[in-house]
PDB file of C-alpha atoms in Angstrom:
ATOM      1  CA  UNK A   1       0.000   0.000   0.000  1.00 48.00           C
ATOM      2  CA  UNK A   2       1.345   3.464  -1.321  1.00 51.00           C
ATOM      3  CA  UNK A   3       2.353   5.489   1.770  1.00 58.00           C
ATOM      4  CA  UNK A   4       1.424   9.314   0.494  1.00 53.00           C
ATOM      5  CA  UNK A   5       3.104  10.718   3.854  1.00 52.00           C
ATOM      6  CA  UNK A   6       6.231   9.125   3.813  1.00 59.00           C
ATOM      7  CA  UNK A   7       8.325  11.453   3.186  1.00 60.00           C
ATOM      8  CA  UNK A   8       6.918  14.182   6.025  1.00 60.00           C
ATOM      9  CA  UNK A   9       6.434  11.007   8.636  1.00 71.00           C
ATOM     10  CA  UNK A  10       8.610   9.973  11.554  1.00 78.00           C
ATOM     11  CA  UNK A  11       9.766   7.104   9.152  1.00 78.00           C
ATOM     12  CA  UNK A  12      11.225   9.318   6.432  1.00 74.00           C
ATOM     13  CA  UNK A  13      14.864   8.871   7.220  1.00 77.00           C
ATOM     14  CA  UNK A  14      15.183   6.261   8.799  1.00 82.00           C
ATOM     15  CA  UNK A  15      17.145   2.746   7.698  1.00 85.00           C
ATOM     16  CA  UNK A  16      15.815  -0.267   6.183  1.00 87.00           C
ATOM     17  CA  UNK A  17      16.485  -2.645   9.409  1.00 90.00           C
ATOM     18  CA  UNK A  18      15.148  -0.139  11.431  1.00 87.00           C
ATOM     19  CA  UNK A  19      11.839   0.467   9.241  1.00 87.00           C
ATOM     20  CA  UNK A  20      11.707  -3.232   9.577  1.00 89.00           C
ATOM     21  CA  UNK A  21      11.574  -2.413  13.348  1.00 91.00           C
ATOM     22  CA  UNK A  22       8.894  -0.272  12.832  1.00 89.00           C
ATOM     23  CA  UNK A  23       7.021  -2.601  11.079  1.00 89.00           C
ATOM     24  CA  UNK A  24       7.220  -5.345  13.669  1.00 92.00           C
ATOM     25  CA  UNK A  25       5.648  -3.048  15.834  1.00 92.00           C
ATOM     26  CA  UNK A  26       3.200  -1.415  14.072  1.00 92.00           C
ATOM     27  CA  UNK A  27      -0.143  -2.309  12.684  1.00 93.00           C
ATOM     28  CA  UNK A  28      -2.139  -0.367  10.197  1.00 94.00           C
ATOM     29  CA  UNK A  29      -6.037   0.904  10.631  1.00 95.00           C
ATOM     30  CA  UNK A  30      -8.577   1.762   8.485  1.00 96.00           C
ATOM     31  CA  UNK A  31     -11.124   4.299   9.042  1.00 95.00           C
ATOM     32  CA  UNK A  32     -14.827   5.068   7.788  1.00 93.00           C
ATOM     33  CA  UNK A  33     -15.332   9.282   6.921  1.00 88.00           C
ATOM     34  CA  UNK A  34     -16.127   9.914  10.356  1.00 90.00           C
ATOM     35  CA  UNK A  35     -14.861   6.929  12.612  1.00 95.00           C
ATOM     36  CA  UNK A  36     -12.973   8.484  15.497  1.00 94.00           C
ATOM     37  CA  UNK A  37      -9.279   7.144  16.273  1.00 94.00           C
ATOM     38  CA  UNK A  38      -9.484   8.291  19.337  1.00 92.00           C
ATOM     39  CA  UNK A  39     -11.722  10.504  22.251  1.00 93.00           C
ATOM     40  CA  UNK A  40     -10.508  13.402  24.108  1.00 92.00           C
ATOM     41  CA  UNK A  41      -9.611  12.589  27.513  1.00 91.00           C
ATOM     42  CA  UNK A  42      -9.342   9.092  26.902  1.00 93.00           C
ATOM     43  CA  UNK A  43      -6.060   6.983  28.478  1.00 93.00           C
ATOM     44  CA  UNK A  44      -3.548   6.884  25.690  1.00 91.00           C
ATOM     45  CA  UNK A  45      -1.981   3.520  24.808  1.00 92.00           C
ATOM     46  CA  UNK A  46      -1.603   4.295  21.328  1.00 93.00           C
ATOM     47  CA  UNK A  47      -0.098   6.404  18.909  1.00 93.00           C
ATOM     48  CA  UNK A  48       0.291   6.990  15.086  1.00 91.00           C
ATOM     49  CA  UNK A  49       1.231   8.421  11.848  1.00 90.00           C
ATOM     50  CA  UNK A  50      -1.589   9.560   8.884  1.00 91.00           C
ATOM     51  CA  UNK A  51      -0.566   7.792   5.912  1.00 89.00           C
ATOM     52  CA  UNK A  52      -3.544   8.891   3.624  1.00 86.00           C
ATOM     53  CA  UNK A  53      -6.849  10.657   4.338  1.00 85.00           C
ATOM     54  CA  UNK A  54      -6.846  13.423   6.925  1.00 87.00           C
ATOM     55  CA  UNK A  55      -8.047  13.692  10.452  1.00 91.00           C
ATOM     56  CA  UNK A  56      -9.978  16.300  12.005  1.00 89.00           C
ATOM     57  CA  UNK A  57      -8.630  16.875  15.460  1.00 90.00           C
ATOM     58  CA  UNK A  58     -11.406  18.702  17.802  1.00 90.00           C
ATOM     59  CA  UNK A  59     -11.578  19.861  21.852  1.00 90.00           C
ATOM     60  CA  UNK A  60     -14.762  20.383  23.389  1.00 86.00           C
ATOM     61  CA  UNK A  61     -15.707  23.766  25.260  1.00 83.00           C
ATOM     62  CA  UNK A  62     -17.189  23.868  28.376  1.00 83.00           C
ATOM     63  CA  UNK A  63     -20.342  25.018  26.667  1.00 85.00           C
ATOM     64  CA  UNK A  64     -20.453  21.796  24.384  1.00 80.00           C
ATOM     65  CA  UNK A  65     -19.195  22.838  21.549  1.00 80.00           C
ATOM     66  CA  UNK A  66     -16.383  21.613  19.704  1.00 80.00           C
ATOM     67  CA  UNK A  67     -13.443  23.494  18.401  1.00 82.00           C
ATOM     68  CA  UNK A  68     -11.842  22.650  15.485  1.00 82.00           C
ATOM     69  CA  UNK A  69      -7.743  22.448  16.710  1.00 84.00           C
ATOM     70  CA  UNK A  70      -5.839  21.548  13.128  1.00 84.00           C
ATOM     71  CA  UNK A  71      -6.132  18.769  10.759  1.00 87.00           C
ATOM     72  CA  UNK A  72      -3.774  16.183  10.543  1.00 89.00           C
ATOM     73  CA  UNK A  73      -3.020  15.545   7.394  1.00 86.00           C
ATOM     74  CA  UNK A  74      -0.679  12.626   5.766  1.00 85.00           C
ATOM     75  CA  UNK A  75       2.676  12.550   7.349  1.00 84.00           C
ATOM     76  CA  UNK A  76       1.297  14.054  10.702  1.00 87.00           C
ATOM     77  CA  UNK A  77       2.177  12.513  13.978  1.00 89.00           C
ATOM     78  CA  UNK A  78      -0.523  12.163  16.361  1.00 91.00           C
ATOM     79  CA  UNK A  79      -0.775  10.964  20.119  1.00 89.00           C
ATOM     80  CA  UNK A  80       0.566  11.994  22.978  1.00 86.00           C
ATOM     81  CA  UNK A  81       4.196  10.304  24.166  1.00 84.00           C
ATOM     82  CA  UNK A  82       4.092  11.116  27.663  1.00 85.00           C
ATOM     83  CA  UNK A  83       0.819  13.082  28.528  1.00 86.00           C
ATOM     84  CA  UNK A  84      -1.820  10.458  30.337  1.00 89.00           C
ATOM     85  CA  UNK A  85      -4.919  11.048  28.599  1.00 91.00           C
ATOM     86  CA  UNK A  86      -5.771  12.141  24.625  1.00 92.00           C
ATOM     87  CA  UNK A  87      -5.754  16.237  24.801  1.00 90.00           C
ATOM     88  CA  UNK A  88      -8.002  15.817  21.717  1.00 91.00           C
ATOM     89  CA  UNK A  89     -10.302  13.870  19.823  1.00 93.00           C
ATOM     90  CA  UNK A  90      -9.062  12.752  16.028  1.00 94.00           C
ATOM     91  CA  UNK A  91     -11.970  11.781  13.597  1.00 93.00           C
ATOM     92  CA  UNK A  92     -11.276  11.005  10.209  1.00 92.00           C
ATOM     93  CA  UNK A  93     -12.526  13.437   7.457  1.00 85.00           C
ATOM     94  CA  UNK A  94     -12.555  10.801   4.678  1.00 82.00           C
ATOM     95  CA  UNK A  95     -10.943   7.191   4.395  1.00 87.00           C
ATOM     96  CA  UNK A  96      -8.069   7.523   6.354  1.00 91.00           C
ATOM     97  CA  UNK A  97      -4.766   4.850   6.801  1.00 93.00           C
ATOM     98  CA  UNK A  98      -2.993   5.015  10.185  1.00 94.00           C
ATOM     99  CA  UNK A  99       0.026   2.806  11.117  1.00 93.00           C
ATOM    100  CA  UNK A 100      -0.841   2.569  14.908  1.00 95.00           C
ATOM    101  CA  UNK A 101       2.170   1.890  17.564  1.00 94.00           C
ATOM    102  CA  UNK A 102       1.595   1.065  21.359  1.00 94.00           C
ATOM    103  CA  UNK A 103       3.379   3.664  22.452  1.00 92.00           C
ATOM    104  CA  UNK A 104       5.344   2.146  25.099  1.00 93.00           C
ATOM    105  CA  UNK A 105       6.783   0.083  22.460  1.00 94.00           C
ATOM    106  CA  UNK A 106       7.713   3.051  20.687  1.00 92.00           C
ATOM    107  CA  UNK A 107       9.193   4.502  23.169  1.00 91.00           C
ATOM    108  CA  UNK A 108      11.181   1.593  23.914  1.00 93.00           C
ATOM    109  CA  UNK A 109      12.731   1.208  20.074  1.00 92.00           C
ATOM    110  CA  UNK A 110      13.439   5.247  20.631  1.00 90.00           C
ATOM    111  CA  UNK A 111      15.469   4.467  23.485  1.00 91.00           C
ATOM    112  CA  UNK A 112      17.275   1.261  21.171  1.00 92.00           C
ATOM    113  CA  UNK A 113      17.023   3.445  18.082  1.00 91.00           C
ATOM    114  CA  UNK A 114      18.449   7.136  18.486  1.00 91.00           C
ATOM    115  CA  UNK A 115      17.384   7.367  14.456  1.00 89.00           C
ATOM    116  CA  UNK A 116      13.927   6.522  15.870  1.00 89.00           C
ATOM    117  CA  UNK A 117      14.355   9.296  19.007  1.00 89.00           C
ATOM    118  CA  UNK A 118      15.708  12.154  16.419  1.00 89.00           C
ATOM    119  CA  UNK A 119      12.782  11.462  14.050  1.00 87.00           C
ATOM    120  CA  UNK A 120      10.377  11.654  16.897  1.00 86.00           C
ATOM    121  CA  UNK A 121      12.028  14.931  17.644  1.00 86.00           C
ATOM    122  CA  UNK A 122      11.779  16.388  14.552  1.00 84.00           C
ATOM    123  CA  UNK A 123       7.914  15.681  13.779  1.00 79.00           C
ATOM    124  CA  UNK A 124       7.393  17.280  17.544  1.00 79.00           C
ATOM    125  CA  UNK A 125       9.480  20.102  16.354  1.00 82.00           C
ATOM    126  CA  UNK A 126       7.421  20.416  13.143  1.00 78.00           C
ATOM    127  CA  UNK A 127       4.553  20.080  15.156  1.00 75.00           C
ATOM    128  CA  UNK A 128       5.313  23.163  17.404  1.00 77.00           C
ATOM    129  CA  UNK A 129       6.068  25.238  14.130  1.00 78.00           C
ATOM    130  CA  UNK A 130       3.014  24.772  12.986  1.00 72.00           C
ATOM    131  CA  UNK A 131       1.549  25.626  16.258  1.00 71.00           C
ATOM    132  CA  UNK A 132       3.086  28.919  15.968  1.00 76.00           C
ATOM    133  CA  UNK A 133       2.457  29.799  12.435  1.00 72.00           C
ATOM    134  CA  UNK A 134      -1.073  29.314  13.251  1.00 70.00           C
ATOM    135  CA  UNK A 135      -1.127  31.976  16.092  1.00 70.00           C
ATOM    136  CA  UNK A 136       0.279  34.351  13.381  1.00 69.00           C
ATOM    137  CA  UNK A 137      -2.419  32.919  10.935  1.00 65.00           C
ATOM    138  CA  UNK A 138      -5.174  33.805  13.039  1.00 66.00           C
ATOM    139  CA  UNK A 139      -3.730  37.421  14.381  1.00 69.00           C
ATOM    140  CA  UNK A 140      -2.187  38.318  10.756  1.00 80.00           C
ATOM    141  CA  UNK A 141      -3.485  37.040   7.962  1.00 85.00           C
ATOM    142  CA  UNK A 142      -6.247  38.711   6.327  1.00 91.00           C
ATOM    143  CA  UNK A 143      -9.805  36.581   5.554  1.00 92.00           C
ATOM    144  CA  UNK A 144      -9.136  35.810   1.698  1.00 94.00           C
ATOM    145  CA  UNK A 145      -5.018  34.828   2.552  1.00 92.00           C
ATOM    146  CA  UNK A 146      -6.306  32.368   5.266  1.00 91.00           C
ATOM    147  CA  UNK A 147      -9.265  30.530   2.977  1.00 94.00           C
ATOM    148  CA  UNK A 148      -6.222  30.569   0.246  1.00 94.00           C
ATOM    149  CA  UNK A 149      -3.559  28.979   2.638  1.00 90.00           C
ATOM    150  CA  UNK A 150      -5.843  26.416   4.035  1.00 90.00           C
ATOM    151  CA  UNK A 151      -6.885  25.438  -0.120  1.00 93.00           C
ATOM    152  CA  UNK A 152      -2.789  25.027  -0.628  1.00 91.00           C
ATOM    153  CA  UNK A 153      -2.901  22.684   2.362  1.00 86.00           C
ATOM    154  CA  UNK A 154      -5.705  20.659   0.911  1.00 86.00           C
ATOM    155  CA  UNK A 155      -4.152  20.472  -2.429  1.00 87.00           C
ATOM    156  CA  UNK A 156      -0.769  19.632  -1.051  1.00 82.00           C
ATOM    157  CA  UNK A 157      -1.794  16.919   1.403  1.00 77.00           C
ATOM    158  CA  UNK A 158      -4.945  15.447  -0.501  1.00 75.00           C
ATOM    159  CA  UNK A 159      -4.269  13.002  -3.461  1.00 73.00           C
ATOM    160  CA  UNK A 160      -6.011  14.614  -6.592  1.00 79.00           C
ATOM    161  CA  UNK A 161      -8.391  12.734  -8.720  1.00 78.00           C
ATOM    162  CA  UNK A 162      -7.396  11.541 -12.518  1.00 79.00           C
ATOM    163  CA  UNK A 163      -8.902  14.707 -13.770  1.00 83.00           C
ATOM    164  CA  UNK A 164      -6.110  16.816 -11.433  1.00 84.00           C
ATOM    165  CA  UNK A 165      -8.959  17.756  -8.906  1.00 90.00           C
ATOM    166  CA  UNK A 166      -8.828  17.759  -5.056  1.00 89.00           C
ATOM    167  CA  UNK A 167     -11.653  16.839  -2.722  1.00 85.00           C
ATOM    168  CA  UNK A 168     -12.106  19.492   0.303  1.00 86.00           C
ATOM    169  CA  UNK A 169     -11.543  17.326   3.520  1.00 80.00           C
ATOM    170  CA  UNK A 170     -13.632  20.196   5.488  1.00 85.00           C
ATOM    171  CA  UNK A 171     -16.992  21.093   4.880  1.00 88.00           C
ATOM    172  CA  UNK A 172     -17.789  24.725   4.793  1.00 91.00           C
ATOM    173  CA  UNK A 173     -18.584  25.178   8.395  1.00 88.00           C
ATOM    174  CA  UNK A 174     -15.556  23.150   9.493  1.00 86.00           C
ATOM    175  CA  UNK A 175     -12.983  25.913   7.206  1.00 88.00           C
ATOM    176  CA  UNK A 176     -14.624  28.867   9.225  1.00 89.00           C
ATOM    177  CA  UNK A 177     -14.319  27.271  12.663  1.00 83.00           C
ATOM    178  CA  UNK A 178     -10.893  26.356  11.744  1.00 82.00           C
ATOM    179  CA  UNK A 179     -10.315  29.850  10.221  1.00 86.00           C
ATOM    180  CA  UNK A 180     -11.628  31.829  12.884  1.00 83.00           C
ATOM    181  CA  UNK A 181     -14.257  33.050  10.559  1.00 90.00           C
ATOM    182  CA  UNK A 182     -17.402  32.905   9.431  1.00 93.00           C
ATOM    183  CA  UNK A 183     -19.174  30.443   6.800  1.00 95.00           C
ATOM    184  CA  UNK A 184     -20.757  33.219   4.737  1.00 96.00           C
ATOM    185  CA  UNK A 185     -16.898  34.974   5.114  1.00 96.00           C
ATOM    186  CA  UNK A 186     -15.816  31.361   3.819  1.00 95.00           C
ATOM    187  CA  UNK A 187     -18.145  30.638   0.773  1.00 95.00           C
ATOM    188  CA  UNK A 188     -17.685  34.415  -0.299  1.00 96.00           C
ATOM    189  CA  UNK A 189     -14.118  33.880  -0.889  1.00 96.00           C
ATOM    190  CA  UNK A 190     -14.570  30.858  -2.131  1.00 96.00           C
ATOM    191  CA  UNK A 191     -16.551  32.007  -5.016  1.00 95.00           C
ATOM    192  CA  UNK A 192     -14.851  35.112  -5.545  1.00 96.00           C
ATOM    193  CA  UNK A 193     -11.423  33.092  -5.976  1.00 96.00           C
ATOM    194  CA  UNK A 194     -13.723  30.860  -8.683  1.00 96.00           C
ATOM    195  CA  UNK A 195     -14.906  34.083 -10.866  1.00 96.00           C
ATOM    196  CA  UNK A 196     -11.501  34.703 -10.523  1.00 96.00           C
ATOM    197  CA  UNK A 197     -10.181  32.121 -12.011  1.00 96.00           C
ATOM    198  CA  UNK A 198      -8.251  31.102  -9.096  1.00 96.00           C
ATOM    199  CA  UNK A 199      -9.864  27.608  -8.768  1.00 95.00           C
ATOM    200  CA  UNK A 200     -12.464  25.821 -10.245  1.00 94.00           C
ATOM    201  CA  UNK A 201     -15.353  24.198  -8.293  1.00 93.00           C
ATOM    202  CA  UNK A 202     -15.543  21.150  -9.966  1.00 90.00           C
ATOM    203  CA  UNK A 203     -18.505  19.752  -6.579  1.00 85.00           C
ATOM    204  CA  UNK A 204     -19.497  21.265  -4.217  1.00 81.00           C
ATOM    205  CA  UNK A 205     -16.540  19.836  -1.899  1.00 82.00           C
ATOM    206  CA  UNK A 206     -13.839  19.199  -5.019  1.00 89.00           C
ATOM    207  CA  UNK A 207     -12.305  21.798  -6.307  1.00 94.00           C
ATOM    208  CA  UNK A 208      -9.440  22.340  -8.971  1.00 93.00           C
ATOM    209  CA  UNK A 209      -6.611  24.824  -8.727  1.00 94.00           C
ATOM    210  CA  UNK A 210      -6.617  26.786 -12.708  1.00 94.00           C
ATOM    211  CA  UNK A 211      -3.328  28.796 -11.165  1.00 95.00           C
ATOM    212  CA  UNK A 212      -1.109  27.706  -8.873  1.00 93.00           C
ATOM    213  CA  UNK A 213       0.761  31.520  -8.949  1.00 95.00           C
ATOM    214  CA  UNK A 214      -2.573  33.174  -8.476  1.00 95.00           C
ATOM    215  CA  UNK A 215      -3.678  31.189  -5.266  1.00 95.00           C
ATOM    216  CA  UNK A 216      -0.467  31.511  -4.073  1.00 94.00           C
ATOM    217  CA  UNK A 217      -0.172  35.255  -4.274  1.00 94.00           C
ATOM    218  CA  UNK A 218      -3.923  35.259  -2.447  1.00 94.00           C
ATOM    219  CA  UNK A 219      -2.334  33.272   0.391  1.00 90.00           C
ATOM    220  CA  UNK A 220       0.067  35.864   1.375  1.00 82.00           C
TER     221      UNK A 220
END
C-alpha cells in the first residue's frame, strides 16, 4: 500500500532494518469518513502516523461545543508520548490509513534506536512550528489569505483525482471554525477566488486549482 506521507512522517529517514523495526511493531487501521481514532480525555496507549486521508482533530468547550484544533493531514504525527490522557479527539474526514504503535513500544525502540528518538524529535518540532504559524495565521493574515492557505494545504496533502482535482476534507462550516471566521466569510471567498479564475469548483466539496501563482499570491 502506497504510503502518500512518507516522506513528512517519523519514518522518512530512517534505515531499512530499522523500518523493519517499525514494522514489527506497528499495525495499520482503516477508518470510515467519520470513525474516530481516538476521544478526548481518553487513556492513551496508542499512537500513530496519517498515511492517507486526513483527520480532524477537535476539543470540546465547556459550553459543548467543539473546536476545530488543526487537521492532521498525511505525514502528521498524532498521540501523545508522555501526557496520560488524549488532549483531543481525532476523527477522520474521509478514508483515512494510520500505522498505529503502542506507544510504550515506541518509546522503547526510541530508546534502542536514536534514528527513531531524532525522528520523533523532529515531527514534535514540526509540530510546534506549525503551532506557531497558526497563532500568526489567526492574528495576521487577512480573511481571503487564510481561505487561500488552508486550499494550498488541501491540495498539497490530498491526493487529486485523474482529472487533477482535489476533494475538500472540510466542509464549509468546518474551514470557518478552523479559520476563525465565518461560513458566509468562507463561501464568499470561495466564489470570488472561482470568478476569478483562481480555482475551479468542480462539486461542491472538489475543487481544482486553474493557477497555482494566483492562489499563491492570495495566500500571502
Amino acid at each position: 500500500m502506497q504510503c502518500i506521507g512518507r516522506q513528512q512522517s517519523i519514518c522518512a529517514d530512517l534505515s531499512p532494518d530499522v523500518l523493519h523495526e517499525m514494522a514489527r511493531i506497528g499495525r495499520v487501521r482503516q477508518l470510515r469518513r467519520g470513525e474516530v481514532l481516538s476521544w478526548e480525555g481518553d487513556e492513551v496507549y496508542d499512537v500513530g502516523n496519517v498515511r492517507d486521508g486526513a483527520l480532524k482533530l477537535t476539543a470540546s468547550l465547556r459550553d459543548g461545543r467543539e473546536q476545530i484544533l488543526g487537521v492532521a493531514w498525511p505525514g502528521s504525527f498524532v498521540g501523545e508520548l508522555f501526557a496520560g490522557q488524549w488532549a483531543y479527539r481525532a476523527t477522520a474526514l474521509a478514508a483515512t490509513t494510520v500505522c498505529v504503535f503502542r506507544r510504550a513500544d515506541l518509546n522503547i525502540l526510541a530508546a534502542s534506536r536514536p534514528a527513531v528518538a531524532t525522528s520523533l524529535l523532529r515531527r514534535l518540532s514540526n509540530d510546534l512550528d506549525t503551532a506557531r504559524r497558526s497563532i500568526l495565521f489567526l492574528g495576521r493574515k487577512t480573511a481571503e489569505e487564510r481561505v487561500a492557505s488552508l486550499l494550498i494545504d488541501m491540495r498539497r496533502s490530498m491526493p487529486c483525482d485523474a482529472t487533477g482535482a482535489t476533494p475538500m476534507s472540510l466542509n464549509r462550516q468546518q474551514m470557518a471554525d478552523l479559520l476563525g471566521l465565518t461560513i458566509e466569510t468562507v463561501s464568499r471567498k470561495i466564489r470570488r477566488f472561482e470568478r476569478a479564475g483562481i480555482i475551479q469548483l468542480v462539486e461542491t466539496r472538489l475543487f481544482r486549482v486553474l493557477d497555482d501563482v494566483g492562489l499563491a499570491r492570495l495566500a500571502g
